Amino acid sequence: MDSQLLCEFQSLAGSETGCCEGSSSQLELGGLGSGAPRPLSGHLYASSPRLHISLQRFKKKVDFNKTGDHLALSCDVAKEHDVQNTFEEIEKNLGRVNFLVNAAGINRDNLLVRTNTEDMLSQLHTNLLGSMLTCRAALKTMIKQQRGSIVNVGSVVGLKGNSGQSVYSASKGGLVGFSRALAKEVAKKKIRVNVVAPGFIHTDMTKDLNEELLKKNIPLGRFGDALDVAQAAVFLLESPYVTGHVLVVDGGLQLTM
C-alpha cells in the first residue's frame, strides 16, 4: 500500500496499534486477538516505512527491526478517553487517518448459564464497543476529507454461532450488523466499511486448542495464519467498489458448521 497506515489491535494482553506511511493516507487496524497483532502489523508494515504501535501493556520492547519512524503509545480501545487521546497523538505525529482496520477480539469460552456478567461485558466492550469507538474517532477525519476505508475483523462464529461461545458470537455478530449499518451511513461520504471473518487462526488465543482434531473439520485441512487475514484486510482496504461486504477467511470451515 502506498498510503499511511494506522493499525490498532486489541488482544488478551491489551491493545496494539500500528501505523505506516508511504504518502498522505493513514489506516487504523484494531486487534485480531492475542498473538495476531505482531505478525499482522508486520505484513502491513512491509509495504510502508512508518509504523505506530500502541499497547495497553508493553510486555517487551517494540522492535520491528526496520528503518523508518516509529511511535509507541498506550491505549485501551474499550475506553473512550484512551481512544480519543490516541487518535489525537497519531494525527499530531503521523497525519490524517484514511484507513481503519479493527481486529479487536477476546474470548471467554463457557456455556451462557455458567458465564458471569463480568466476562460478558469484557467481551462486548473489547469486541464490539472498542470497534465502535475507534470507528467514530476515525470518521471525524474521514468525513472531513470525504474519503476513507474501514475493515472490521469479526469471526466465522459471528455468522454461524458456536456452542460455548454465545457471548463471543453475539459480539462478533453484532460487529457485522454494526458494520453494514455504518456502511450505509457513510457511503455518500465516499467511506467504505467491510468485514473480514476469520476461522481458526494461529494466535495465542488458539494455541491451546487441539489443532489436529479441529483441522479435520476444515476443508483446506489447516489453521490459518495472521498473514491470511492481513491479505484479506488489505484487499478490502484497496477495493474502491466494495462496501458492506463480509469476506470469510476460514479455509472452508463455514461449510461444515
PDB file of C-alpha atoms in Angstrom:
ATOM      1  CA  MET A   1       0.000   0.000   0.000  1.00  0.00           C
ATOM      2  CA  ASP A   2       1.316   3.440  -0.867  1.00  0.00           C
ATOM      3  CA  SER A   3      -0.516   5.127   1.989  1.00  0.00           C
ATOM      4  CA  GLN A   4      -0.027   5.928   5.636  1.00  0.00           C
ATOM      5  CA  LEU A   5      -1.312   3.037   7.682  1.00  0.00           C
ATOM      6  CA  LEU A   6      -2.540   3.115  11.264  1.00  0.00           C
ATOM      7  CA  CYS A   7      -3.223  -0.300  12.725  1.00  0.00           C
ATOM      8  CA  GLU A   8      -4.869  -0.792  16.090  1.00  0.00           C
ATOM      9  CA  PHE A   9      -5.042  -4.216  17.737  1.00  0.00           C
ATOM     10  CA  GLN A  10      -6.892  -5.352  20.822  1.00  0.00           C
ATOM     11  CA  SER A  11      -5.749  -8.682  22.250  1.00  0.00           C
ATOM     12  CA  LEU A  12      -5.953 -10.574  25.534  1.00  0.00           C
ATOM     13  CA  ALA A  13      -2.906  -8.599  26.618  1.00  0.00           C
ATOM     14  CA  GLY A  14      -4.447  -5.293  25.644  1.00  0.00           C
ATOM     15  CA  SER A  15      -4.393  -3.046  22.606  1.00  0.00           C
ATOM     16  CA  GLU A  16      -1.768  -2.714  19.896  1.00  0.00           C
ATOM     17  CA  THR A  17      -1.800  -0.086  17.184  1.00  0.00           C
ATOM     18  CA  GLY A  18       0.480   0.238  14.202  1.00  0.00           C
ATOM     19  CA  CYS A  19       0.850   2.925  11.599  1.00  0.00           C
ATOM     20  CA  CYS A  20       2.946   3.135   8.483  1.00  0.00           C
ATOM     21  CA  GLU A  21       3.251   5.880   5.917  1.00  0.00           C
ATOM     22  CA  GLY A  22       4.050   5.957   2.233  1.00  0.00           C
ATOM     23  CA  SER A  23       2.125   9.062   1.202  1.00  0.00           C
ATOM     24  CA  SER A  24      -0.617  11.115   2.840  1.00  0.00           C
ATOM     25  CA  SER A  25      -3.148   8.445   3.813  1.00  0.00           C
ATOM     26  CA  GLN A  26      -3.493   6.660   7.142  1.00  0.00           C
ATOM     27  CA  LEU A  27      -5.105   3.351   8.144  1.00  0.00           C
ATOM     28  CA  GLU A  28      -6.337   2.186  11.554  1.00  0.00           C
ATOM     29  CA  LEU A  29      -6.347  -1.523  12.389  1.00  0.00           C
ATOM     30  CA  GLY A  30      -7.923  -2.942  15.557  1.00  0.00           C
ATOM     31  CA  GLY A  31      -6.900  -6.324  17.141  1.00  0.00           C
ATOM     32  CA  LEU A  32      -7.066  -9.886  15.916  1.00  0.00           C
ATOM     33  CA  GLY A  33      -6.821 -11.488  19.276  1.00  0.00           C
ATOM     34  CA  SER A  34      -3.848 -12.425  21.365  1.00  0.00           C
ATOM     35  CA  GLY A  35      -0.719 -13.065  19.336  1.00  0.00           C
ATOM     36  CA  ALA A  36      -2.051 -11.916  15.986  1.00  0.00           C
ATOM     37  CA  PRO A  37      -1.218  -8.195  16.061  1.00  0.00           C
ATOM     38  CA  ARG A  38       2.539  -8.517  15.748  1.00  0.00           C
ATOM     39  CA  PRO A  39       2.643 -10.654  12.560  1.00  0.00           C
ATOM     40  CA  LEU A  40      -0.317  -8.795  11.073  1.00  0.00           C
ATOM     41  CA  SER A  41       1.237  -5.405  11.640  1.00  0.00           C
ATOM     42  CA  GLY A  42       4.478  -6.779  10.234  1.00  0.00           C
ATOM     43  CA  HIS A  43       2.756  -7.687   6.967  1.00  0.00           C
ATOM     44  CA  LEU A  44       1.023  -4.320   6.671  1.00  0.00           C
ATOM     45  CA  TYR A  45       4.236  -2.549   7.622  1.00  0.00           C
ATOM     46  CA  ALA A  46       6.206  -4.278   4.871  1.00  0.00           C
ATOM     47  CA  SER A  47       4.630  -2.031   2.245  1.00  0.00           C
ATOM     48  CA  SER A  48       5.297   1.226   4.060  1.00  0.00           C
ATOM     49  CA  PRO A  49       8.195   2.648   6.104  1.00  0.00           C
ATOM     50  CA  ARG A  50       6.398   4.339   9.001  1.00  0.00           C
ATOM     51  CA  LEU A  51       4.837   2.425  11.881  1.00  0.00           C
ATOM     52  CA  HIS A  52       2.918   3.404  15.023  1.00  0.00           C
ATOM     53  CA  ILE A  53       2.419   0.880  17.824  1.00  0.00           C
ATOM     54  CA  SER A  54       0.131   1.333  20.819  1.00  0.00           C
ATOM     55  CA  LEU A  55      -0.165  -1.279  23.572  1.00  0.00           C
ATOM     56  CA  GLN A  56      -2.280  -1.312  26.696  1.00  0.00           C
ATOM     57  CA  ARG A  57       0.591  -3.139  28.387  1.00  0.00           C
ATOM     58  CA  PHE A  58       4.102  -3.324  26.979  1.00  0.00           C
ATOM     59  CA  LYS A  59       5.335  -6.840  27.703  1.00  0.00           C
ATOM     60  CA  LYS A  60       8.569  -6.358  25.821  1.00  0.00           C
ATOM     61  CA  LYS A  61      10.333  -3.772  23.735  1.00  0.00           C
ATOM     62  CA  VAL A  62       8.633  -2.996  20.434  1.00  0.00           C
ATOM     63  CA  ASP A  63      11.196  -3.602  17.699  1.00  0.00           C
ATOM     64  CA  PHE A  64      10.261  -4.094  14.048  1.00  0.00           C
ATOM     65  CA  ASN A  65      13.918  -4.228  13.044  1.00  0.00           C
ATOM     66  CA  LYS A  66      13.252  -1.936  10.105  1.00  0.00           C
ATOM     67  CA  THR A  67      14.150   1.590   9.189  1.00  0.00           C
ATOM     68  CA  GLY A  68      11.587   4.346   9.438  1.00  0.00           C
ATOM     69  CA  ASP A  69       9.789   6.457  12.034  1.00  0.00           C
ATOM     70  CA  HIS A  70       8.119   4.757  14.993  1.00  0.00           C
ATOM     71  CA  LEU A  71       5.719   5.924  17.679  1.00  0.00           C
ATOM     72  CA  ALA A  72       4.657   3.865  20.717  1.00  0.00           C
ATOM     73  CA  LEU A  73       1.614   4.762  22.821  1.00  0.00           C
ATOM     74  CA  SER A  74      -0.566   3.089  25.433  1.00  0.00           C
ATOM     75  CA  CYS A  75      -4.263   2.635  24.637  1.00  0.00           C
ATOM     76  CA  ASP A  76      -7.271   0.557  25.686  1.00  0.00           C
ATOM     77  CA  VAL A  77      -9.756   0.660  22.791  1.00  0.00           C
ATOM     78  CA  ALA A  78     -12.685  -0.047  25.129  1.00  0.00           C
ATOM     79  CA  LYS A  79     -12.067   3.271  26.912  1.00  0.00           C
ATOM     80  CA  GLU A  80     -13.351   6.367  25.120  1.00  0.00           C
ATOM     81  CA  HIS A  81     -10.795   8.718  26.654  1.00  0.00           C
ATOM     82  CA  ASP A  82      -7.895   6.450  25.677  1.00  0.00           C
ATOM     83  CA  VAL A  83      -9.131   6.185  22.106  1.00  0.00           C
ATOM     84  CA  GLN A  84      -9.589   9.934  21.736  1.00  0.00           C
ATOM     85  CA  ASN A  85      -6.157  10.706  23.152  1.00  0.00           C
ATOM     86  CA  THR A  86      -4.522   8.070  20.961  1.00  0.00           C
ATOM     87  CA  PHE A  87      -6.076   9.451  17.782  1.00  0.00           C
ATOM     88  CA  GLU A  88      -5.043  12.962  18.703  1.00  0.00           C
ATOM     89  CA  GLU A  89      -1.455  11.820  19.221  1.00  0.00           C
ATOM     90  CA  ILE A  90      -1.449   9.813  15.991  1.00  0.00           C
ATOM     91  CA  GLU A  91      -2.770  12.700  13.899  1.00  0.00           C
ATOM     92  CA  LYS A  92      -0.375  15.094  15.609  1.00  0.00           C
ATOM     93  CA  ASN A  93       2.661  12.927  14.874  1.00  0.00           C
ATOM     94  CA  LEU A  94       1.707  10.967  11.747  1.00  0.00           C
ATOM     95  CA  GLY A  95      -1.086  12.826   9.994  1.00  0.00           C
ATOM     96  CA  ARG A  96      -4.659  12.059   8.984  1.00  0.00           C
ATOM     97  CA  VAL A  97      -6.388   8.699   9.308  1.00  0.00           C
ATOM     98  CA  ASN A  98      -7.656   7.454   5.943  1.00  0.00           C
ATOM     99  CA  PHE A  99      -7.986   3.748   6.641  1.00  0.00           C
ATOM    100  CA  LEU A 100      -9.155   1.785   9.682  1.00  0.00           C
ATOM    101  CA  VAL A 101      -8.969  -1.922  10.474  1.00  0.00           C
ATOM    102  CA  ASN A 102     -10.489  -3.025  13.781  1.00  0.00           C
ATOM    103  CA  ALA A 103      -9.453  -6.519  14.787  1.00  0.00           C
ATOM    104  CA  ALA A 104     -10.316  -6.404  18.494  1.00  0.00           C
ATOM    105  CA  GLY A 105     -11.046  -9.800  19.958  1.00  0.00           C
ATOM    106  CA  ILE A 106     -11.059 -11.649  23.266  1.00  0.00           C
ATOM    107  CA  ASN A 107     -12.960 -14.804  24.138  1.00  0.00           C
ATOM    108  CA  ARG A 108     -14.181 -16.368  27.370  1.00  0.00           C
ATOM    109  CA  ASP A 109     -15.478 -19.791  26.323  1.00  0.00           C
ATOM    110  CA  ASN A 110     -18.313 -21.041  28.507  1.00  0.00           C
ATOM    111  CA  LEU A 111     -21.963 -22.031  28.397  1.00  0.00           C
ATOM    112  CA  LEU A 112     -24.176 -18.990  28.900  1.00  0.00           C
ATOM    113  CA  VAL A 113     -25.616 -20.315  32.190  1.00  0.00           C
ATOM    114  CA  ARG A 114     -22.058 -20.512  33.563  1.00  0.00           C
ATOM    115  CA  THR A 115     -20.856 -17.155  32.246  1.00  0.00           C
ATOM    116  CA  ASN A 116     -20.560 -14.356  34.776  1.00  0.00           C
ATOM    117  CA  THR A 117     -21.597 -10.822  33.907  1.00  0.00           C
ATOM    118  CA  GLU A 118     -18.033  -9.517  34.080  1.00  0.00           C
ATOM    119  CA  ASP A 119     -16.918 -11.897  31.322  1.00  0.00           C
ATOM    120  CA  MET A 120     -19.938 -10.938  29.222  1.00  0.00           C
ATOM    121  CA  LEU A 121     -19.132  -7.244  29.499  1.00  0.00           C
ATOM    122  CA  SER A 122     -15.412  -7.665  28.837  1.00  0.00           C
ATOM    123  CA  GLN A 123     -16.129  -9.451  25.543  1.00  0.00           C
ATOM    124  CA  LEU A 124     -18.767  -6.954  24.446  1.00  0.00           C
ATOM    125  CA  HIS A 125     -16.608  -3.972  25.395  1.00  0.00           C
ATOM    126  CA  THR A 126     -13.491  -5.254  23.642  1.00  0.00           C
ATOM    127  CA  ASN A 127     -15.012  -6.957  20.609  1.00  0.00           C
ATOM    128  CA  LEU A 128     -17.820  -4.525  19.816  1.00  0.00           C
ATOM    129  CA  LEU A 129     -17.690  -1.257  21.772  1.00  0.00           C
ATOM    130  CA  GLY A 130     -13.959  -0.840  21.122  1.00  0.00           C
ATOM    131  CA  SER A 131     -14.526  -1.035  17.375  1.00  0.00           C
ATOM    132  CA  MET A 132     -17.388   1.448  17.599  1.00  0.00           C
ATOM    133  CA  LEU A 133     -15.218   3.930  19.494  1.00  0.00           C
ATOM    134  CA  THR A 134     -12.289   3.702  17.088  1.00  0.00           C
ATOM    135  CA  CYS A 135     -14.602   3.917  14.068  1.00  0.00           C
ATOM    136  CA  ARG A 136     -16.196   7.065  15.467  1.00  0.00           C
ATOM    137  CA  ALA A 137     -12.813   8.627  16.155  1.00  0.00           C
ATOM    138  CA  ALA A 138     -11.525   7.817  12.668  1.00  0.00           C
ATOM    139  CA  LEU A 139     -14.697   9.048  10.959  1.00  0.00           C
ATOM    140  CA  LYS A 140     -14.200  12.567  12.293  1.00  0.00           C
ATOM    141  CA  THR A 141     -11.271  12.915   9.920  1.00  0.00           C
ATOM    142  CA  MET A 142     -12.615  10.715   7.120  1.00  0.00           C
ATOM    143  CA  ILE A 143     -15.848  12.690   6.802  1.00  0.00           C
ATOM    144  CA  LYS A 144     -13.985  15.983   6.578  1.00  0.00           C
ATOM    145  CA  GLN A 145     -11.778  14.713   3.773  1.00  0.00           C
ATOM    146  CA  GLN A 146     -14.604  12.788   2.028  1.00  0.00           C
ATOM    147  CA  ARG A 147     -12.651   9.541   1.799  1.00  0.00           C
ATOM    148  CA  GLY A 148     -11.736   6.515   3.891  1.00  0.00           C
ATOM    149  CA  SER A 149     -11.915   2.755   4.212  1.00  0.00           C
ATOM    150  CA  ILE A 150     -12.745   0.680   7.298  1.00  0.00           C
ATOM    151  CA  VAL A 151     -12.308  -3.059   7.801  1.00  0.00           C
ATOM    152  CA  ASN A 152     -13.651  -4.650  10.974  1.00  0.00           C
ATOM    153  CA  VAL A 153     -12.343  -8.120  11.810  1.00  0.00           C
ATOM    154  CA  GLY A 154     -15.150 -10.357  13.009  1.00  0.00           C
ATOM    155  CA  SER A 155     -15.310 -14.144  13.137  1.00  0.00           C
ATOM    156  CA  VAL A 156     -16.997 -17.006  11.335  1.00  0.00           C
ATOM    157  CA  VAL A 157     -18.552 -17.745  14.739  1.00  0.00           C
ATOM    158  CA  GLY A 158     -20.333 -14.410  14.488  1.00  0.00           C
ATOM    159  CA  LEU A 159     -22.029 -15.715  11.345  1.00  0.00           C
ATOM    160  CA  LYS A 160     -22.664 -19.342  12.323  1.00  0.00           C
ATOM    161  CA  GLY A 161     -22.666 -19.386  16.125  1.00  0.00           C
ATOM    162  CA  ASN A 162     -20.928 -21.987  18.268  1.00  0.00           C
ATOM    163  CA  SER A 163     -21.854 -23.830  21.448  1.00  0.00           C
ATOM    164  CA  GLY A 164     -19.958 -22.456  24.425  1.00  0.00           C
ATOM    165  CA  GLN A 165     -19.325 -19.162  22.642  1.00  0.00           C
ATOM    166  CA  SER A 166     -22.721 -17.480  22.788  1.00  0.00           C
ATOM    167  CA  VAL A 167     -21.412 -14.149  24.095  1.00  0.00           C
ATOM    168  CA  TYR A 168     -18.418 -14.122  21.751  1.00  0.00           C
ATOM    169  CA  SER A 169     -20.742 -15.000  18.851  1.00  0.00           C
ATOM    170  CA  ALA A 170     -23.043 -12.145  19.837  1.00  0.00           C
ATOM    171  CA  SER A 171     -20.182  -9.652  19.977  1.00  0.00           C
ATOM    172  CA  LYS A 172     -18.834 -10.640  16.570  1.00  0.00           C
ATOM    173  CA  GLY A 173     -22.302 -10.973  15.033  1.00  0.00           C
ATOM    174  CA  GLY A 174     -23.081  -7.516  16.366  1.00  0.00           C
ATOM    175  CA  LEU A 175     -19.948  -6.242  14.664  1.00  0.00           C
ATOM    176  CA  VAL A 176     -21.331  -7.423  11.315  1.00  0.00           C
ATOM    177  CA  GLY A 177     -24.641  -5.630  11.865  1.00  0.00           C
ATOM    178  CA  PHE A 178     -22.835  -2.508  13.024  1.00  0.00           C
ATOM    179  CA  SER A 179     -20.512  -2.558  10.006  1.00  0.00           C
ATOM    180  CA  ARG A 180     -23.308  -2.949   7.467  1.00  0.00           C
ATOM    181  CA  ALA A 181     -25.337  -0.156   9.053  1.00  0.00           C
ATOM    182  CA  LEU A 182     -22.287   2.097   9.174  1.00  0.00           C
ATOM    183  CA  ALA A 183     -21.542   1.316   5.526  1.00  0.00           C
ATOM    184  CA  LYS A 184     -24.964   2.739   4.661  1.00  0.00           C
ATOM    185  CA  GLU A 185     -24.434   5.793   6.869  1.00  0.00           C
ATOM    186  CA  VAL A 186     -21.130   6.889   5.351  1.00  0.00           C
ATOM    187  CA  ALA A 187     -21.288   5.695   1.728  1.00  0.00           C
ATOM    188  CA  LYS A 188     -22.247   9.156   0.463  1.00  0.00           C
ATOM    189  CA  LYS A 189     -19.111  10.492   2.153  1.00  0.00           C
ATOM    190  CA  LYS A 190     -17.050   8.114  -0.016  1.00  0.00           C
ATOM    191  CA  ILE A 191     -16.162   5.990   3.016  1.00  0.00           C
ATOM    192  CA  ARG A 192     -16.332   2.200   2.734  1.00  0.00           C
ATOM    193  CA  VAL A 193     -16.918  -0.299   5.576  1.00  0.00           C
ATOM    194  CA  ASN A 194     -16.326  -4.051   5.274  1.00  0.00           C
ATOM    195  CA  VAL A 195     -15.748  -7.098   7.483  1.00  0.00           C
ATOM    196  CA  VAL A 196     -13.186  -9.901   7.462  1.00  0.00           C
ATOM    197  CA  ALA A 197     -14.497 -13.008   9.257  1.00  0.00           C
ATOM    198  CA  PRO A 198     -11.651 -15.433  10.092  1.00  0.00           C
ATOM    199  CA  GLY A 199     -11.960 -19.023  11.228  1.00  0.00           C
ATOM    200  CA  PHE A 200      -9.233 -20.752  13.241  1.00  0.00           C
ATOM    201  CA  ILE A 201      -6.105 -18.576  13.049  1.00  0.00           C
ATOM    202  CA  HIS A 202      -2.742 -19.314  14.693  1.00  0.00           C
ATOM    203  CA  THR A 203      -2.632 -16.903  17.663  1.00  0.00           C
ATOM    204  CA  ASP A 204      -2.122 -17.118  21.413  1.00  0.00           C
ATOM    205  CA  MET A 205      -5.905 -17.407  21.638  1.00  0.00           C
ATOM    206  CA  THR A 206      -5.880 -20.723  19.734  1.00  0.00           C
ATOM    207  CA  LYS A 207      -2.524 -22.168  20.803  1.00  0.00           C
ATOM    208  CA  ASP A 208      -4.080 -24.480  23.421  1.00  0.00           C
ATOM    209  CA  LEU A 209      -6.712 -25.916  21.065  1.00  0.00           C
ATOM    210  CA  ASN A 210      -6.463 -29.451  19.685  1.00  0.00           C
ATOM    211  CA  GLU A 211      -5.383 -28.413  16.192  1.00  0.00           C
ATOM    212  CA  GLU A 212      -5.040 -31.953  14.846  1.00  0.00           C
ATOM    213  CA  LEU A 213      -8.645 -32.691  15.760  1.00  0.00           C
ATOM    214  CA  LEU A 214     -10.146 -29.371  14.719  1.00  0.00           C
ATOM    215  CA  LYS A 215      -8.467 -29.145  11.330  1.00  0.00           C
ATOM    216  CA  LYS A 216     -10.314 -32.313  10.302  1.00  0.00           C
ATOM    217  CA  ASN A 217     -13.406 -30.101  10.039  1.00  0.00           C
ATOM    218  CA  ILE A 218     -11.614 -27.560   7.842  1.00  0.00           C
ATOM    219  CA  PRO A 219     -11.829 -28.464   4.124  1.00  0.00           C
ATOM    220  CA  LEU A 220      -8.386 -26.942   3.434  1.00  0.00           C
ATOM    221  CA  GLY A 221      -7.002 -29.025   6.280  1.00  0.00           C
ATOM    222  CA  ARG A 222      -5.128 -26.397   8.302  1.00  0.00           C
ATOM    223  CA  PHE A 223      -5.421 -23.408  10.606  1.00  0.00           C
ATOM    224  CA  GLY A 224      -4.898 -20.018   9.009  1.00  0.00           C
ATOM    225  CA  ASP A 225      -2.127 -17.550   9.807  1.00  0.00           C
ATOM    226  CA  ALA A 226      -2.271 -13.832  10.560  1.00  0.00           C
ATOM    227  CA  LEU A 227      -0.936 -13.252   7.049  1.00  0.00           C
ATOM    228  CA  ASP A 228      -4.091 -14.816   5.574  1.00  0.00           C
ATOM    229  CA  VAL A 229      -6.225 -12.307   7.464  1.00  0.00           C
ATOM    230  CA  ALA A 230      -3.904  -9.400   6.689  1.00  0.00           C
ATOM    231  CA  GLN A 231      -4.050 -10.091   2.951  1.00  0.00           C
ATOM    232  CA  ALA A 232      -7.858 -10.151   3.084  1.00  0.00           C
ATOM    233  CA  ALA A 233      -7.919  -6.885   5.028  1.00  0.00           C
ATOM    234  CA  VAL A 234      -5.595  -5.182   2.549  1.00  0.00           C
ATOM    235  CA  PHE A 235      -7.753  -6.428  -0.340  1.00  0.00           C
ATOM    236  CA  LEU A 236     -10.845  -4.809   1.175  1.00  0.00           C
ATOM    237  CA  LEU A 237      -8.984  -1.622   2.036  1.00  0.00           C
ATOM    238  CA  GLU A 238      -7.838  -1.227  -1.554  1.00  0.00           C
ATOM    239  CA  SER A 239     -11.081  -2.266  -3.312  1.00  0.00           C
ATOM    240  CA  PRO A 240     -12.825   1.019  -4.217  1.00  0.00           C
ATOM    241  CA  TYR A 241     -16.152  -0.555  -5.241  1.00  0.00           C
ATOM    242  CA  VAL A 242     -16.682  -2.910  -2.281  1.00  0.00           C
ATOM    243  CA  THR A 243     -18.636  -1.862   0.814  1.00  0.00           C
ATOM    244  CA  GLY A 244     -20.947  -3.605   3.289  1.00  0.00           C
ATOM    245  CA  HIS A 245     -19.309  -6.943   2.467  1.00  0.00           C
ATOM    246  CA  VAL A 246     -18.303  -9.825   4.778  1.00  0.00           C
ATOM    247  CA  LEU A 247     -15.241 -11.699   3.497  1.00  0.00           C
ATOM    248  CA  VAL A 248     -14.897 -15.086   5.214  1.00  0.00           C
ATOM    249  CA  VAL A 249     -11.313 -16.341   5.657  1.00  0.00           C
ATOM    250  CA  ASP A 250     -11.719 -19.766   7.258  1.00  0.00           C
ATOM    251  CA  GLY A 251     -10.334 -22.458   4.950  1.00  0.00           C
ATOM    252  CA  GLY A 252     -13.917 -23.531   4.249  1.00  0.00           C
ATOM    253  CA  LEU A 253     -14.839 -24.112   7.918  1.00  0.00           C
ATOM    254  CA  GLN A 254     -18.255 -22.479   7.497  1.00  0.00           C
ATOM    255  CA  LEU A 255     -19.164 -25.215   5.017  1.00  0.00           C
ATOM    256  CA  THR A 256     -19.058 -27.781   7.813  1.00  0.00           C
ATOM    257  CA  MET A 257     -20.665 -25.778  10.633  1.00  0.00           C
TER     258      MET A 257
END
